[in-house]
Each structure stands twice: as structure tokens, then as C-alpha cells.
PDB file of C-alpha atoms in Angstrom:
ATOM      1  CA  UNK A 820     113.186 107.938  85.680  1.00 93.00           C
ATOM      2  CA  UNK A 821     111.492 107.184  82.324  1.00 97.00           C
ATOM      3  CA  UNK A 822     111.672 108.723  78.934  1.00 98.00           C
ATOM      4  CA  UNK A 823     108.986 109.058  76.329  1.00 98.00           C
ATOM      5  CA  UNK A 824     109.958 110.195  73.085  1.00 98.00           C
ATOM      6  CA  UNK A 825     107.223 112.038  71.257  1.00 98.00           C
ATOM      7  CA  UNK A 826     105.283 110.803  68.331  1.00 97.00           C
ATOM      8  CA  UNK A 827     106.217 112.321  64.881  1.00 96.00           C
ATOM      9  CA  UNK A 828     103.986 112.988  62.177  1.00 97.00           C
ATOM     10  CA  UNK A 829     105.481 113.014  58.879  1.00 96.00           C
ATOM     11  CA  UNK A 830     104.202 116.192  57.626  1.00 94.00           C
ATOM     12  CA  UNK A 831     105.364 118.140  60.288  1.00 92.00           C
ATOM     13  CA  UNK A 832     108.736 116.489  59.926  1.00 92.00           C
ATOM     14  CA  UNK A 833     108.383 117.377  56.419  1.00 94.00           C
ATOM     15  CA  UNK A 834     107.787 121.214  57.136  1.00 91.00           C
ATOM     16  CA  UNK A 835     110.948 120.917  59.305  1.00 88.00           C
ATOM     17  CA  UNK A 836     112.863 119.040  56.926  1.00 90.00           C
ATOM     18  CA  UNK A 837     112.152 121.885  54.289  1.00 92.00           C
ATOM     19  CA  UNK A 838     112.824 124.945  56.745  1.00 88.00           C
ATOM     20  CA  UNK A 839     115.806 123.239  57.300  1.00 88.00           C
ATOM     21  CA  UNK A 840     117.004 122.799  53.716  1.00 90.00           C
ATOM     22  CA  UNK A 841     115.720 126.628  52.370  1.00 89.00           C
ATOM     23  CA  UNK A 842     117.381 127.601  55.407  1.00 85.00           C
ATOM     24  CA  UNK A 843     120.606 126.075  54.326  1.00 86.00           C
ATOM     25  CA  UNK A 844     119.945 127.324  50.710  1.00 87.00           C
ATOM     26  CA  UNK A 845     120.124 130.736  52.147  1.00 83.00           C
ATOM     27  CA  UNK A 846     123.220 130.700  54.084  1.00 82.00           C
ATOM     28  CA  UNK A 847     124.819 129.144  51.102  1.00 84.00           C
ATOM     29  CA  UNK A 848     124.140 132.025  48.613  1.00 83.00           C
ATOM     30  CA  UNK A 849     124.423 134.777  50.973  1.00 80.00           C
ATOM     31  CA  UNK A 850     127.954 132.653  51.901  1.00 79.00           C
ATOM     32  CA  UNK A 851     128.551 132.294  48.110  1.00 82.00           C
ATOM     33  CA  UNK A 852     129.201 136.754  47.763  1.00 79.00           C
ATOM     34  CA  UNK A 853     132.144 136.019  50.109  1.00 76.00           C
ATOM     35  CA  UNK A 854     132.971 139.215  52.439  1.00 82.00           C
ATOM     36  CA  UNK A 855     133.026 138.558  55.899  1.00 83.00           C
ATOM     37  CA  UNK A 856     129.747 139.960  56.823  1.00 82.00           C
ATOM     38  CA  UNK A 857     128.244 137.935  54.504  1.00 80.00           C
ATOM     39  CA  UNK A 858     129.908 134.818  55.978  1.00 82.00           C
ATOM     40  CA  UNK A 859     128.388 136.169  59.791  1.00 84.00           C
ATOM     41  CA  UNK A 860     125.076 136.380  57.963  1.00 82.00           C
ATOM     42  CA  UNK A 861     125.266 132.757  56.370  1.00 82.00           C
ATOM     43  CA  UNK A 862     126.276 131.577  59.885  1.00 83.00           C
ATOM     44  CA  UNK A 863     123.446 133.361  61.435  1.00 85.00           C
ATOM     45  CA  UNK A 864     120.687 131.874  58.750  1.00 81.00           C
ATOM     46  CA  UNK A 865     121.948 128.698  59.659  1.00 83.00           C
ATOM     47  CA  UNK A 866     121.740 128.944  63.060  1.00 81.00           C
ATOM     48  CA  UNK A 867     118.006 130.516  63.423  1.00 83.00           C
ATOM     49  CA  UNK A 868     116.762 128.500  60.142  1.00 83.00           C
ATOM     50  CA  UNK A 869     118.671 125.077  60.102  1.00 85.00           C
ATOM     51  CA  UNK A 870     119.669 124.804  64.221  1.00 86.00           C
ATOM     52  CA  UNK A 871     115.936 125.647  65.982  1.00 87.00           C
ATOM     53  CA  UNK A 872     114.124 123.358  63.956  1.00 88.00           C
ATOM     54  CA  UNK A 873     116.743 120.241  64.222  1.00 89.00           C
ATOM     55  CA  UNK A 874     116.787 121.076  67.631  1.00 92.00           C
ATOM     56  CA  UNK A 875     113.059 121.132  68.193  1.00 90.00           C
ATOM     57  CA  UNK A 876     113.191 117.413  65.998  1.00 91.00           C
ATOM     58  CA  UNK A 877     115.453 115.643  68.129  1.00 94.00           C
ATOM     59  CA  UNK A 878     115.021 117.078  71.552  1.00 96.00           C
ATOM     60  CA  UNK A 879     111.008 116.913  72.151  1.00 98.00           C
ATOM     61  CA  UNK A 880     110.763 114.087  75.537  1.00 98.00           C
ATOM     62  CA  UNK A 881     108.827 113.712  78.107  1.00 99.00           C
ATOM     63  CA  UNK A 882     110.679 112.304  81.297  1.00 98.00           C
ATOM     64  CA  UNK A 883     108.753 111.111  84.543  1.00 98.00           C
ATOM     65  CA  UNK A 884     111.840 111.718  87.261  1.00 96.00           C
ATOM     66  CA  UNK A 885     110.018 111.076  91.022  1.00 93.00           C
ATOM     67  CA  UNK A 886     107.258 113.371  91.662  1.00 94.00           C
ATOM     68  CA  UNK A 887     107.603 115.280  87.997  1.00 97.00           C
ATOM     69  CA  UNK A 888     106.788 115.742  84.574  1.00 98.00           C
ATOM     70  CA  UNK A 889     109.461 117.096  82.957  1.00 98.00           C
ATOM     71  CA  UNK A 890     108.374 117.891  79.199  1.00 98.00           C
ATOM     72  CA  UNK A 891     110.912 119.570  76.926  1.00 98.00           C
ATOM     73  CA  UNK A 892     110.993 120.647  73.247  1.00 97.00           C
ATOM     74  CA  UNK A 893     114.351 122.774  72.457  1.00 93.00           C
ATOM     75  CA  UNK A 894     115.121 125.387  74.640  1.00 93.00           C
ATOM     76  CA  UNK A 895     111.718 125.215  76.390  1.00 95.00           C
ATOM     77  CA  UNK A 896     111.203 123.257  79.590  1.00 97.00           C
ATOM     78  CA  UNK A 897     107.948 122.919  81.755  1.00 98.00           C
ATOM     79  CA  UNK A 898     108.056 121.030  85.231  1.00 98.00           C
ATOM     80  CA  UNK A 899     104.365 120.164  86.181  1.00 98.00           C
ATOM     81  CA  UNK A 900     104.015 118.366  89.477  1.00 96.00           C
ATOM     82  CA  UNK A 901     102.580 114.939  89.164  1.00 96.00           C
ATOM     83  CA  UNK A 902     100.153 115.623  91.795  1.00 95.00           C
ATOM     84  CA  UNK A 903      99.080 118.651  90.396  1.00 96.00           C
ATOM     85  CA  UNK A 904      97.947 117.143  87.235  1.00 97.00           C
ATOM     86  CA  UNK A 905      93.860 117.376  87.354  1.00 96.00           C
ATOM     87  CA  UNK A 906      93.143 115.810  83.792  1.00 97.00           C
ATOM     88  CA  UNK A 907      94.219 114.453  81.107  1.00 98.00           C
ATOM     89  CA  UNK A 908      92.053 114.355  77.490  1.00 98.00           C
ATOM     90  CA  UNK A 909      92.712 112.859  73.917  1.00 98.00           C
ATOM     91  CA  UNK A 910      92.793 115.546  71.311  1.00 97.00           C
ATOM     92  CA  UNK A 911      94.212 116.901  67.964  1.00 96.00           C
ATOM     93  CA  UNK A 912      93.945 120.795  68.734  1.00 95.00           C
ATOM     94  CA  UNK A 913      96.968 122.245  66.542  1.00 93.00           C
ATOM     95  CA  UNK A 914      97.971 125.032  68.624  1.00 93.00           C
ATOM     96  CA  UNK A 915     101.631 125.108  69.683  1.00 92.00           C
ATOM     97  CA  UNK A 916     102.643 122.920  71.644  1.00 94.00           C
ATOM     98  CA  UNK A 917     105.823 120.561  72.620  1.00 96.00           C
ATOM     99  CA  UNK A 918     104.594 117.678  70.494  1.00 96.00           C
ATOM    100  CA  UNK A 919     105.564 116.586  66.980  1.00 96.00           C
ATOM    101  CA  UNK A 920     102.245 114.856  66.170  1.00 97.00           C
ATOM    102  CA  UNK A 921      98.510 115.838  66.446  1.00 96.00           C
ATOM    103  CA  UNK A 922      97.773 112.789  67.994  1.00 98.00           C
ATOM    104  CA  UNK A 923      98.222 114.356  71.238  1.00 98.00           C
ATOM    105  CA  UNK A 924      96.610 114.251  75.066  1.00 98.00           C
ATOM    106  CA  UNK A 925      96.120 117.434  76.817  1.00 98.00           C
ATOM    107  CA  UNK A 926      96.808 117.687  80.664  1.00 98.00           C
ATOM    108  CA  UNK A 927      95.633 120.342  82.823  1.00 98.00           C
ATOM    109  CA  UNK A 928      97.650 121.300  85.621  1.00 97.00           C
ATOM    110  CA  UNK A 929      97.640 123.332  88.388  1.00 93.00           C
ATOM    111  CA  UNK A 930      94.959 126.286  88.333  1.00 92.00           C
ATOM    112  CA  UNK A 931      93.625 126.696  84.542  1.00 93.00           C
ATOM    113  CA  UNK A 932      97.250 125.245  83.164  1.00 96.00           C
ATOM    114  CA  UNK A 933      97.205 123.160  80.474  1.00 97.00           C
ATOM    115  CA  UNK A 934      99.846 121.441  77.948  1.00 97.00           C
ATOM    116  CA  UNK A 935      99.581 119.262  75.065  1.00 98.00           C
ATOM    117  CA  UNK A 936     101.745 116.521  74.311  1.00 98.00           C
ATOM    118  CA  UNK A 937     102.515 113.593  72.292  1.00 98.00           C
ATOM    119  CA  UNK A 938     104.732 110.848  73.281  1.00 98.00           C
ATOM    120  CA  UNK A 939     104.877 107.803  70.851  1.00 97.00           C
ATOM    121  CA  UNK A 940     103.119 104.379  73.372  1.00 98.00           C
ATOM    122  CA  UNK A 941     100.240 106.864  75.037  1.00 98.00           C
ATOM    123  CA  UNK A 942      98.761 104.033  77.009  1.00 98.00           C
ATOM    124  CA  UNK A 943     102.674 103.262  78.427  1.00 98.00           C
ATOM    125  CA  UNK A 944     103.132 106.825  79.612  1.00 98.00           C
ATOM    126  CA  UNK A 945      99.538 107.180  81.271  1.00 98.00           C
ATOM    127  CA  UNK A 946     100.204 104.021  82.807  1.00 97.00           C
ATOM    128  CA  UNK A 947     104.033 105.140  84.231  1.00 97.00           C
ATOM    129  CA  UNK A 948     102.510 108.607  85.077  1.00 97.00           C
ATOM    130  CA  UNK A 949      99.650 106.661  86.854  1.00 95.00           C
ATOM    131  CA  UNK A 950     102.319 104.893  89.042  1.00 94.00           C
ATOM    132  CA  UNK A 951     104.567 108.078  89.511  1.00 94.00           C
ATOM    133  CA  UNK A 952     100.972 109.163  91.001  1.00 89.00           C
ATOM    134  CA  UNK A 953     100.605 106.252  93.333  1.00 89.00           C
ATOM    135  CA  UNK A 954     104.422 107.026  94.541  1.00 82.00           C
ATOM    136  CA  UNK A 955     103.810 110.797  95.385  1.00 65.00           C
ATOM    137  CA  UNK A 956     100.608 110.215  96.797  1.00 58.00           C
TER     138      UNK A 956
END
């Protein structure tokens, strides 16, 4: 089994960073009126605004376990078949996507599938998903 982290890009991290923070705001001035409703409310801000995006931060990998890519970005898991993997490209698209950075490589699975990610070494994860290839094949 091997990890690869993705790559971060500071502005994205940035745009985190601040949802984070005006999420926190929030939950502090709702928090601030005091009734016990408000206090659910705070908790709830925090949660949605502060908890997703921290989440999304630190969990974003991309494992190579036997015959599988397992990629997974929060609460959101894909498991793509190594031997169903048809392509994989170089690009900077910015649609969603579990990656952190638009320095990204797209790989097309399955029939029409596709999924962009970004983990940090590129040319050490081809190269380990190029041998997880060679042992499923």
C-alpha cells in the first residue's frame, strides 16, 4: 500500500484558511447573544463552515492498496480499478475535483469516467501506479 498526499496550492489553502476563520467569526457572535439556540446555531456554523473545509485540507490522499486507486477528499471516496484506468493527462482544468492544487493529472476510467487529481511527487505516483499495473495484469 502507498500513500500520496496531494499537492497544495497556497491560494486555495488561503480560501480555506479564510472560510475557516469567517466561519469561526460567525459562530462566535451568534454564540456571543447566549440562549441556547443560539449556542446550537454557533455549533452548527462551526461545524458546516470551520469542520468541511479542515476536513477537506487534511484528508485529500491518494492510496494505491493491490489492484486499486483509492482517492479520497473528506467524506468522498472513489475506488477506480487499476486496470480500468485508460489514460492519464497533465492539466490545470479548475473544476471540482479531490485535489488541492491545479497542477493536476486527469485519469479516465472505466467507460467515459474521469477524475482529476493532484498528489505532491507526480512522476513517483505514475511510476507506483505503473507497477500496481504490472501486478494486476
Amino acid at each position: 500500500m502507498v500513500v500520496h498526499r496531494s499537492k497544495a496550492d497556497a491560494w486555495l489553502i488561503a480560501v480555506l484558511a479564510i472560510s475557516i476563520l469567517a466561519a469561526l467569526y460567525g459562530a462566535i457572535v451568534v454564540a456571543a447573544r447566549g440562549s441556547i439556540g443560539d449556542l446550537a446555531l454557533a455549533a452548527f456554523i462551526t461545524g458546516i463552515g470551520a469542520a468541511l473545509p479542515l476536513w477537506l485540507m487534511l484528508s485529500t490522499r491518494y492510496t494505491i492498496r493491490g489492484d486499486q486507486l483509492l482517492v479520497q477528499c473528506g467524506p468522498f471516496t472513489w475506488r477506480i480499478k487499476v486496470a480500468e484506468i485508460t489514460g492519464i493527462t497533465p492539466t490545470s482544468n479548475p473544476l471540482s475535483s479531490p485535489a488541492l492544487s491545479l497542477d493536476r493529472l486527469r485519469i479516465d476510467y472505466g467507460q467515459r469516467a474521469s477524475l482529476m487529481i493532484s498528489p505532491r511527487d507526480k512522476d513517483k505516483f505514475l511510476s507506483d501506479l505503473e507497477a500496481a499495473r504490472r501486478g494486476a495484469a
